[in-house]
PDB file of C-alpha atoms and ligand atoms in Angstrom:
ATOM      1  CA  MET A1364     -51.560 -90.395-136.881  1.00  0.00           C
ATOM      2  CA  ILE A1365     -51.512 -86.589-138.508  1.00  0.00           C
ATOM      3  CA  LEU A1366     -51.603 -83.952-135.791  1.00  0.00           C
ATOM      4  CA  TYR A1367     -53.499 -80.459-135.713  1.00  0.00           C
ATOM      5  CA  GLY A1368     -50.796 -77.449-136.711  1.00  0.00           C
ATOM      6  CA  LEU A1369     -47.102 -79.117-136.537  1.00  0.00           C
ATOM      7  CA  MET A1370     -44.816 -77.692-137.183  1.00  0.00           C
ATOM      8  CA  GLU A1371     -42.503 -78.369-140.623  1.00  0.00           C
ATOM      9  CA  GLU A1372     -39.094 -77.511-139.148  1.00  0.00           C
ATOM     10  CA  PRO A1373     -37.417 -78.294-136.296  1.00  0.00           C
ATOM     11  CA  LEU A1374     -36.520 -75.452-133.537  1.00  0.00           C
ATOM     12  CA  LEU A1375     -33.053 -76.851-132.784  1.00  0.00           C
ATOM     13  CA  ALA A1376     -31.849 -76.073-129.762  1.00  0.00           C
ATOM     14  CA  PRO A1377     -27.794 -76.728-128.799  1.00  0.00           C
ATOM     15  CA  SER A1378     -27.335 -77.515-125.234  1.00  0.00           C
ATOM     16  CA  LEU A1379     -24.073 -75.111-123.726  1.00  0.00           C
ATOM     17  CA  LEU A1380     -23.908 -78.106-121.423  1.00  0.00           C
ATOM     18  CA  SER A1381     -21.381 -80.003-123.431  1.00  0.00           C
ATOM     19  CA  ALA A1382     -19.586 -77.146-124.608  1.00  0.00           C
ATOM     20  CA  ASP A1383     -15.874 -77.064-123.255  1.00  0.00           C
ATOM     21  CA  PHE A1384     -16.696 -74.541-120.331  1.00  0.00           C
ATOM     22  CA  SER A1385     -13.902 -72.656-120.050  1.00  0.00           C
ATOM     23  CA  ASP A1386     -14.396 -70.835-123.559  1.00  0.00           C
ATOM     24  CA  MET A1387     -18.368 -70.319-123.700  1.00  0.00           C
ATOM     25  CA  ARG A1388     -18.231 -67.164-126.023  1.00  0.00           C
ATOM     26  CA  SER A1389     -16.768 -69.364-128.828  1.00  0.00           C
ATOM     27  CA  ALA A1390     -19.265 -72.236-127.745  1.00  0.00           C
ATOM     28  CA  LEU A1391     -22.116 -69.380-128.632  1.00  0.00           C
ATOM     29  CA  ALA A1392     -20.691 -68.393-131.577  1.00  0.00           C
ATOM     30  CA  LEU A1393     -20.362 -72.098-132.939  1.00  0.00           C
ATOM     31  CA  ILE A1394     -24.788 -72.447-132.244  1.00  0.00           C
ATOM     32  CA  GLU A1395     -25.239 -69.229-134.394  1.00  0.00           C
ATOM     33  CA  ALA A1396     -22.654 -69.616-137.251  1.00  0.00           C
ATOM     34  CA  ALA A1397     -23.980 -73.648-136.960  1.00  0.00           C
ATOM     35  CA  GLY A1398     -27.206 -72.177-137.196  1.00  0.00           C
ATOM     36  CA  ALA A1399     -29.101 -73.133-135.179  1.00  0.00           C
ATOM     37  CA  ASP A1400     -32.480 -71.475-133.476  1.00  0.00           C
ATOM     38  CA  TRP A1401     -32.463 -71.308-129.849  1.00  0.00           C
ATOM     39  CA  VAL A1402     -29.701 -71.240-127.554  1.00  0.00           C
ATOM     40  CA  HIS A1403     -30.998 -74.021-124.372  1.00  0.00           C
ATOM     41  CA  PHE A1404     -29.219 -73.776-121.371  1.00  0.00           C
ATOM     42  CA  ASP A1405     -29.323 -75.829-117.853  1.00  0.00           C
ATOM     43  CA  VAL A1406     -29.497 -74.850-115.045  1.00  0.00           C
ATOM     44  CA  MET A1407     -28.402 -77.629-112.283  1.00  0.00           C
ATOM     45  CA  ASP A1408     -27.991 -76.760-109.122  1.00  0.00           C
ATOM     46  CA  GLY A1409     -26.534 -80.219-107.300  1.00  0.00           C
ATOM     47  CA  ARG A1410     -29.850 -80.601-105.042  1.00  0.00           C
ATOM     48  CA  PHE A1411     -32.571 -81.090-107.743  1.00  0.00           C
ATOM     49  CA  VAL A1412     -30.239 -82.980-109.807  1.00  0.00           C
ATOM     50  CA  PRO A1413     -26.757 -84.089-108.193  1.00  0.00           C
ATOM     51  CA  ASN A1414     -24.698 -81.592-110.929  1.00  0.00           C
ATOM     52  CA  LEU A1415     -23.529 -78.001-111.075  1.00  0.00           C
ATOM     53  CA  THR A1416     -23.502 -75.980-114.029  1.00  0.00           C
ATOM     54  CA  PHE A1417     -24.659 -72.524-114.475  1.00  0.00           C
ATOM     55  CA  GLY A1418     -26.036 -68.816-112.452  1.00  0.00           C
ATOM     56  CA  PRO A1419     -28.031 -66.045-113.621  1.00  0.00           C
ATOM     57  CA  LYS A1420     -24.301 -64.035-114.625  1.00  0.00           C
ATOM     58  CA  MET A1421     -23.548 -66.659-117.137  1.00  0.00           C
ATOM     59  CA  ALA A1422     -26.799 -65.669-118.799  1.00  0.00           C
ATOM     60  CA  ALA A1423     -26.138 -62.145-118.683  1.00  0.00           C
ATOM     61  CA  ASP A1424     -22.770 -62.008-119.642  1.00  0.00           C
ATOM     62  CA  LEU A1425     -23.277 -64.264-122.985  1.00  0.00           C
ATOM     63  CA  LYS A1426     -26.550 -62.570-123.197  1.00  0.00           C
ATOM     64  CA  PRO A1427     -25.159 -59.808-125.111  1.00  0.00           C
ATOM     65  CA  HIS A1428     -23.262 -62.579-127.505  1.00  0.00           C
ATOM     66  CA  THR A1429     -26.288 -63.959-129.451  1.00  0.00           C
ATOM     67  CA  ARG A1430     -29.183 -62.732-131.489  1.00  0.00           C
ATOM     68  CA  LEU A1431     -30.449 -66.150-130.478  1.00  0.00           C
ATOM     69  CA  PRO A1432     -33.439 -66.591-127.915  1.00  0.00           C
ATOM     70  CA  LEU A1433     -31.881 -68.238-125.155  1.00  0.00           C
ATOM     71  CA  ASP A1434     -34.045 -70.834-123.483  1.00  0.00           C
ATOM     72  CA  VAL A1435     -33.627 -71.895-119.690  1.00  0.00           C
ATOM     73  CA  HIS A1436     -33.840 -75.013-118.107  1.00  0.00           C
ATOM     74  CA  LEU A1437     -33.650 -74.684-114.688  1.00  0.00           C
ATOM     75  CA  MET A1438     -33.327 -78.325-112.945  1.00  0.00           C
ATOM     76  CA  THR A1439     -33.269 -76.674-109.497  1.00  0.00           C
ATOM     77  CA  VAL A1440     -35.115 -77.093-106.070  1.00  0.00           C
ATOM     78  CA  GLU A1441     -37.603 -73.341-105.072  1.00  0.00           C
ATOM     79  CA  PRO A1442     -37.259 -71.958-108.699  1.00  0.00           C
ATOM     80  CA  GLU A1443     -39.200 -69.234-107.845  1.00  0.00           C
ATOM     81  CA  ARG A1444     -35.975 -68.503-106.132  1.00  0.00           C
ATOM     82  CA  LEU A1445     -33.775 -67.799-109.045  1.00  0.00           C
ATOM     83  CA  VAL A1446     -36.482 -66.641-111.397  1.00  0.00           C
ATOM     84  CA  PRO A1447     -36.242 -63.076-110.778  1.00  0.00           C
ATOM     85  CA  ALA A1448     -32.785 -62.815-111.868  1.00  0.00           C
ATOM     86  CA  PHE A1449     -33.113 -65.866-114.703  1.00  0.00           C
ATOM     87  CA  ALA A1450     -35.491 -63.458-116.238  1.00  0.00           C
ATOM     88  CA  ALA A1451     -33.800 -60.027-115.253  1.00  0.00           C
ATOM     89  CA  ALA A1452     -30.465 -62.300-116.953  1.00  0.00           C
ATOM     90  CA  GLY A1453     -32.032 -61.978-120.166  1.00  0.00           C
ATOM     91  CA  ALA A1454     -33.800 -65.789-120.583  1.00  0.00           C
ATOM     92  CA  ASP A1455     -36.426 -65.689-122.846  1.00  0.00           C
ATOM     93  CA  TYR A1456     -38.186 -69.031-122.642  1.00  0.00           C
ATOM     94  CA  LEU A1457     -37.801 -69.914-118.782  1.00  0.00           C
ATOM     95  CA  SER A1458     -38.920 -73.231-117.560  1.00  0.00           C
ATOM     96  CA  PHE A1459     -38.729 -74.972-114.338  1.00  0.00           C
ATOM     97  CA  HIS A1460     -39.265 -78.423-113.223  1.00  0.00           C
ATOM     98  CA  LEU A1461     -43.481 -79.295-112.772  1.00  0.00           C
ATOM     99  CA  GLU A1462     -41.660 -81.828-109.611  1.00  0.00           C
ATOM    100  CA  ALA A1463     -40.129 -79.054-107.464  1.00  0.00           C
ATOM    101  CA  CYS A1464     -42.407 -76.266-107.428  1.00  0.00           C
ATOM    102  CA  VAL A1465     -45.694 -76.472-105.356  1.00  0.00           C
ATOM    103  CA  HIS A1466     -47.619 -73.167-106.722  1.00  0.00           C
ATOM    104  CA  ALA A1467     -46.174 -74.180-110.275  1.00  0.00           C
ATOM    105  CA  HIS A1468     -49.516 -72.302-111.405  1.00  0.00           C
ATOM    106  CA  ARG A1469     -48.735 -68.880-110.241  1.00  0.00           C
ATOM    107  CA  LEU A1470     -44.343 -69.265-110.553  1.00  0.00           C
ATOM    108  CA  VAL A1471     -45.743 -70.039-114.710  1.00  0.00           C
ATOM    109  CA  GLU A1472     -47.651 -66.084-113.729  1.00  0.00           C
ATOM    110  CA  THR A1473     -44.477 -64.734-112.153  1.00  0.00           C
ATOM    111  CA  ILE A1474     -42.303 -65.482-115.239  1.00  0.00           C
ATOM    112  CA  ARG A1475     -45.349 -64.194-117.043  1.00  0.00           C
ATOM    113  CA  SER A1476     -45.314 -60.655-115.485  1.00  0.00           C
ATOM    114  CA  SER A1477     -40.836 -61.038-115.578  1.00  0.00           C
ATOM    115  CA  GLY A1478     -41.475 -60.856-119.160  1.00  0.00           C
ATOM    116  CA  ALA A1479     -40.088 -63.900-120.364  1.00  0.00           C
ATOM    117  CA  LYS A1480     -42.416 -67.012-122.106  1.00  0.00           C
ATOM    118  CA  PRO A1481     -43.261 -69.942-119.643  1.00  0.00           C
ATOM    119  CA  GLY A1482     -41.880 -73.102-119.515  1.00  0.00           C
ATOM    120  CA  ILE A1483     -42.978 -76.504-117.159  1.00  0.00           C
ATOM    121  CA  ALA A1484     -40.774 -79.074-117.744  1.00  0.00           C
ATOM    122  CA  ILE A1485     -40.992 -82.802-116.549  1.00  0.00           C
ATOM    123  CA  VAL A1486     -38.943 -85.744-115.604  1.00  0.00           C
ATOM    124  CA  PRO A1487     -39.568 -89.001-117.843  1.00  0.00           C
ATOM    125  CA  SER A1488     -41.650 -90.457-114.971  1.00  0.00           C
ATOM    126  CA  THR A1489     -44.371 -87.728-113.704  1.00  0.00           C
ATOM    127  CA  PRO A1490     -47.270 -88.768-116.200  1.00  0.00           C
ATOM    128  CA  ALA A1491     -48.168 -85.740-118.953  1.00  0.00           C
ATOM    129  CA  SER A1492     -51.604 -84.888-117.452  1.00  0.00           C
ATOM    130  CA  LEU A1493     -50.598 -83.739-114.852  1.00  0.00           C
ATOM    131  CA  LEU A1494     -50.418 -80.853-117.115  1.00  0.00           C
ATOM    132  CA  ALA A1495     -53.688 -80.469-117.888  1.00  0.00           C
ATOM    133  CA  GLU A1496     -54.447 -77.427-115.765  1.00  0.00           C
ATOM    134  CA  LEU A1497     -51.465 -75.947-116.906  1.00  0.00           C
ATOM    135  CA  LEU A1498     -50.538 -76.267-120.614  1.00  0.00           C
ATOM    136  CA  PRO A1499     -53.118 -73.074-121.555  1.00  0.00           C
ATOM    137  CA  LEU A1500     -50.946 -70.813-119.516  1.00  0.00           C
ATOM    138  CA  VAL A1501     -47.636 -72.115-120.610  1.00  0.00           C
ATOM    139  CA  ASP A1502     -45.404 -71.355-123.995  1.00  0.00           C
ATOM    140  CA  LEU A1503     -43.243 -74.315-123.436  1.00  0.00           C
ATOM    141  CA  VAL A1504     -43.572 -77.842-122.787  1.00  0.00           C
ATOM    142  CA  LEU A1505     -40.348 -79.280-121.642  1.00  0.00           C
ATOM    143  CA  VAL A1506     -40.082 -84.198-121.827  1.00  0.00           C
ATOM    144  CA  MET A1507     -37.341 -84.812-120.968  1.00  0.00           C
ATOM    145  CA  THR A1508     -35.890 -87.722-122.501  1.00  0.00           C
ATOM    146  CA  VAL A1509     -33.810 -88.745-120.264  1.00  0.00           C
ATOM    147  CA  ASP A1510     -33.092 -88.453-115.930  1.00  0.00           C
ATOM    148  CA  PRO A1511     -31.863 -84.705-116.470  1.00  0.00           C
ATOM    149  CA  GLY A1512     -28.443 -84.526-114.461  1.00  0.00           C
ATOM    150  CA  GLN A1513     -26.450 -85.266-117.394  1.00  0.00           C
ATOM    151  CA  GLY A1514     -25.706 -85.270-121.126  1.00  0.00           C
ATOM    152  CA  GLY A1515     -24.708 -87.866-123.529  1.00  0.00           C
ATOM    153  CA  GLN A1516     -27.637 -90.392-122.139  1.00  0.00           C
ATOM    154  CA  HIS A1517     -29.519 -92.130-123.635  1.00  0.00           C
ATOM    155  CA  LEU A1518     -33.612 -90.710-124.791  1.00  0.00           C
ATOM    156  CA  ILE A1519     -36.149 -93.498-123.656  1.00  0.00           C
ATOM    157  CA  LEU A1520     -38.440 -94.201-125.587  1.00  0.00           C
ATOM    158  CA  SER A1521     -40.810 -94.400-123.486  1.00  0.00           C
ATOM    159  CA  CYS A1522     -41.591 -90.395-122.701  1.00  0.00           C
ATOM    160  CA  LEU A1523     -41.694 -89.492-126.952  1.00  0.00           C
ATOM    161  CA  GLU A1524     -45.918 -91.313-126.184  1.00  0.00           C
ATOM    162  CA  LYS A1525     -46.469 -88.068-123.988  1.00  0.00           C
ATOM    163  CA  CYS A1526     -45.303 -86.246-126.859  1.00  0.00           C
ATOM    164  CA  ALA A1527     -47.536 -87.214-128.536  1.00  0.00           C
ATOM    165  CA  ALA A1528     -50.322 -87.226-125.858  1.00  0.00           C
ATOM    166  CA  LEU A1529     -49.677 -83.226-125.136  1.00  0.00           C
ATOM    167  CA  ALA A1530     -49.400 -82.941-128.900  1.00  0.00           C
ATOM    168  CA  ALA A1531     -52.910 -84.614-129.534  1.00  0.00           C
ATOM    169  CA  GLN A1532     -54.076 -82.621-125.927  1.00  0.00           C
ATOM    170  CA  ARG A1533     -52.475 -79.379-127.755  1.00  0.00           C
ATOM    171  CA  ALA A1534     -54.832 -79.880-130.979  1.00  0.00           C
ATOM    172  CA  GLU A1535     -57.819 -80.863-128.862  1.00  0.00           C
ATOM    173  CA  ARG A1536     -58.003 -78.633-126.963  1.00  0.00           C
ATOM    174  CA  GLY A1537     -56.548 -75.528-128.824  1.00  0.00           C
ATOM    175  CA  LEU A1538     -53.742 -74.726-126.782  1.00  0.00           C
ATOM    176  CA  SER A1539     -50.502 -72.762-128.962  1.00  0.00           C
ATOM    177  CA  PHE A1540     -47.590 -74.313-126.453  1.00  0.00           C
ATOM    178  CA  LEU A1541     -44.831 -75.530-127.867  1.00  0.00           C
ATOM    179  CA  ILE A1542     -43.207 -78.827-126.943  1.00  0.00           C
ATOM    180  CA  SER A1543     -39.182 -79.395-126.042  1.00  0.00           C
ATOM    181  CA  LEU A1544     -37.828 -82.835-126.388  1.00  0.00           C
ATOM    182  CA  ASP A1545     -34.273 -82.790-123.916  1.00  0.00           C
ATOM    183  CA  GLY A1546     -32.227 -85.607-123.489  1.00  0.00           C
ATOM    184  CA  GLY A1547     -30.758 -88.286-126.160  1.00  0.00           C
ATOM    185  CA  ILE A1548     -31.712 -86.433-129.871  1.00  0.00           C
ATOM    186  CA  ASN A1549     -29.777 -87.163-132.019  1.00  0.00           C
ATOM    187  CA  ALA A1550     -29.517 -88.894-135.554  1.00  0.00           C
ATOM    188  CA  GLU A1551     -31.219 -91.927-135.069  1.00  0.00           C
ATOM    189  CA  THR A1552     -34.156 -90.696-132.780  1.00  0.00           C
ATOM    190  CA  ILE A1553     -34.804 -87.338-134.596  1.00  0.00           C
ATOM    191  CA  PRO A1554     -36.667 -89.353-135.981  1.00  0.00           C
ATOM    192  CA  LEU A1555     -39.744 -90.757-133.673  1.00  0.00           C
ATOM    193  CA  ALA A1556     -39.715 -87.439-132.368  1.00  0.00           C
ATOM    194  CA  SER A1557     -41.032 -85.779-135.301  1.00  0.00           C
ATOM    195  CA  ARG A1558     -43.507 -88.700-135.696  1.00  0.00           C
ATOM    196  CA  ALA A1559     -44.302 -87.162-132.108  1.00  0.00           C
ATOM    197  CA  GLY A1560     -45.416 -84.225-132.366  1.00  0.00           C
ATOM    198  CA  ALA A1561     -41.945 -81.984-130.558  1.00  0.00           C
ATOM    199  CA  ASP A1562     -40.925 -78.743-131.803  1.00  0.00           C
ATOM    200  CA  VAL A1563     -38.108 -78.141-130.673  1.00  0.00           C
ATOM    201  CA  LEU A1564     -35.076 -80.202-130.220  1.00  0.00           C
ATOM    202  CA  VAL A1565     -32.407 -79.137-127.959  1.00  0.00           C
ATOM    203  CA  MET A1566     -29.166 -81.317-128.654  1.00  0.00           C
ATOM    204  CA  GLY A1567     -26.367 -81.711-126.643  1.00  0.00           C
ATOM    205  CA  SER A1568     -23.420 -84.051-127.154  1.00  0.00           C
ATOM    206  CA  ALA A1569     -24.801 -84.219-130.766  1.00  0.00           C
ATOM    207  CA  PHE A1570     -23.934 -80.983-131.290  1.00  0.00           C
ATOM    208  CA  PHE A1571     -21.107 -80.221-129.649  1.00  0.00           C
ATOM    209  CA  SER A1572     -19.502 -83.753-130.148  1.00  0.00           C
ATOM    210  CA  ALA A1573     -19.962 -83.900-134.126  1.00  0.00           C
ATOM    211  CA  ASP A1574     -16.932 -82.922-136.959  1.00  0.00           C
ATOM    212  CA  ASP A1575     -18.801 -80.611-138.081  1.00  0.00           C
ATOM    213  CA  PRO A1576     -21.467 -79.600-135.677  1.00  0.00           C
ATOM    214  CA  ALA A1577     -23.752 -76.976-138.528  1.00  0.00           C
ATOM    215  CA  ALA A1578     -23.886 -80.657-141.492  1.00  0.00           C
ATOM    216  CA  ALA A1579     -25.818 -82.267-138.074  1.00  0.00           C
ATOM    217  CA  LEU A1580     -28.264 -79.584-137.775  1.00  0.00           C
ATOM    218  CA  ARG A1581     -28.066 -80.014-141.213  1.00  0.00           C
ATOM    219  CA  LYS A1582     -29.612 -83.421-141.464  1.00  0.00           C
ATOM    220  CA  ALA A1583     -31.370 -82.946-137.668  1.00  0.00           C
ATOM    221  CA  ARG A1584     -33.782 -80.645-139.619  1.00  0.00           C
ATOM    222  CA  ASP A1585     -33.677 -82.282-142.742  1.00  0.00           C
ATOM    223  CA  ALA A1586     -34.648 -86.072-141.178  1.00  0.00           C
ATOM    224  CA  PHE A1587     -37.251 -83.947-139.446  1.00  0.00           C
ATOM    225  CA  LYS A1588     -39.032 -83.121-141.701  1.00  0.00           C
ATOM    226  CA  ALA A1589     -38.898 -86.340-143.922  1.00  0.00           C
ATOM    227  CA  ALA A1590     -40.272 -87.357-140.752  1.00  0.00           C
ATOM    228  CA  ARG A1591     -43.048 -85.178-141.009  1.00  0.00           C
ATOM    229  CA  ARG A1592     -43.841 -86.204-143.803  1.00  0.00           C
TER     230      ARG A1592
HETATM  231  C1  DX5 B1335     -29.548 -82.953-119.434  1.00  0.00           C
HETATM  232  C2  DX5 B1335     -29.574 -81.548-119.785  1.00  0.00           C
HETATM  233  C3  DX5 B1335     -30.265 -81.426-121.547  1.00  0.00           C
HETATM  234  C4  DX5 B1335     -28.700 -81.828-121.964  1.00  0.00           C
HETATM  235  C5  DX5 B1335     -28.842 -83.071-123.553  1.00  0.00           C
HETATM  236  O1  DX5 B1335     -30.475 -83.098-118.269  1.00  0.00           O
HETATM  237  O2  DX5 B1335     -31.273 -81.221-119.870  1.00  0.00           O
HETATM  238  O3  DX5 B1335     -29.728 -80.647-121.775  1.00  0.00           O
HETATM  239  O4  DX5 B1335     -27.837 -81.457-121.748  1.00  0.00           O
HETATM  240  O5  DX5 B1335     -27.654 -83.506-123.765  1.00  0.00           O
HETATM  241  P1  DX5 B1335     -27.417 -84.607-124.596  1.00  0.00           P
HETATM  242  O6  DX5 B1335     -28.249 -83.891-125.990  1.00  0.00           O
HETATM  243  O7  DX5 B1335     -26.476 -85.022-124.872  1.00  0.00           O
HETATM  244  O8  DX5 B1335     -28.874 -85.948-124.260  1.00  0.00           O
HETATM  245 ZN1   ZN B1336     -32.162 -79.312-120.975  1.00  0.00          ZN
END
């Protein structure tokens, strides 16, 4: 299937979730030196998911140490309570889960008016069709390809069909949101992600456990482009 509007190059977004939390500044420097496009910042609250990670102060403290866009992924209940602080901390993309918010339309508008680019995220059990009304309003759709909460899991293949459906919707409706795939993205799954129409690839363990993270990103880019030809 040829999909209109696909990017030739992926945006590669290593996730700080897989970094050494005692040395985040070095992790950020590694991400930048390795040639990444974005920095993915996973916020977990111990409620939407069992795990706990970072608050807005971590984002604000890291922000001056990178030129790359900060891609904040809120895996939290009541995301509206955290949006102002993360926008103020310098989030460039600010995504929250549809499953965690009744008034998603309002929150998208709030994020945009706070100066960040709004993103909407869905877990594997949420159909892409539930995003129909939001697609014209967001800059990013984050399709979780694992159940959220931790790194190092296997990609759930059926989530790629949602990615393809979203890419088709985008083309049909003339929209321009980016599609990000998050979870289990690695050398084996990147060709599948590329063929499904993804734009942004979040890489946690595949980046930080690589012997040579720069080479891992080069290979990711090449594999993405090869699968798209
Ligand atoms: C998982 C997070 C991901 C995580 C991905 O809940 O949203 O961003 O860092 O990790 P990997 O790439 O190891 O699956
Ligand atoms: Zn994430």
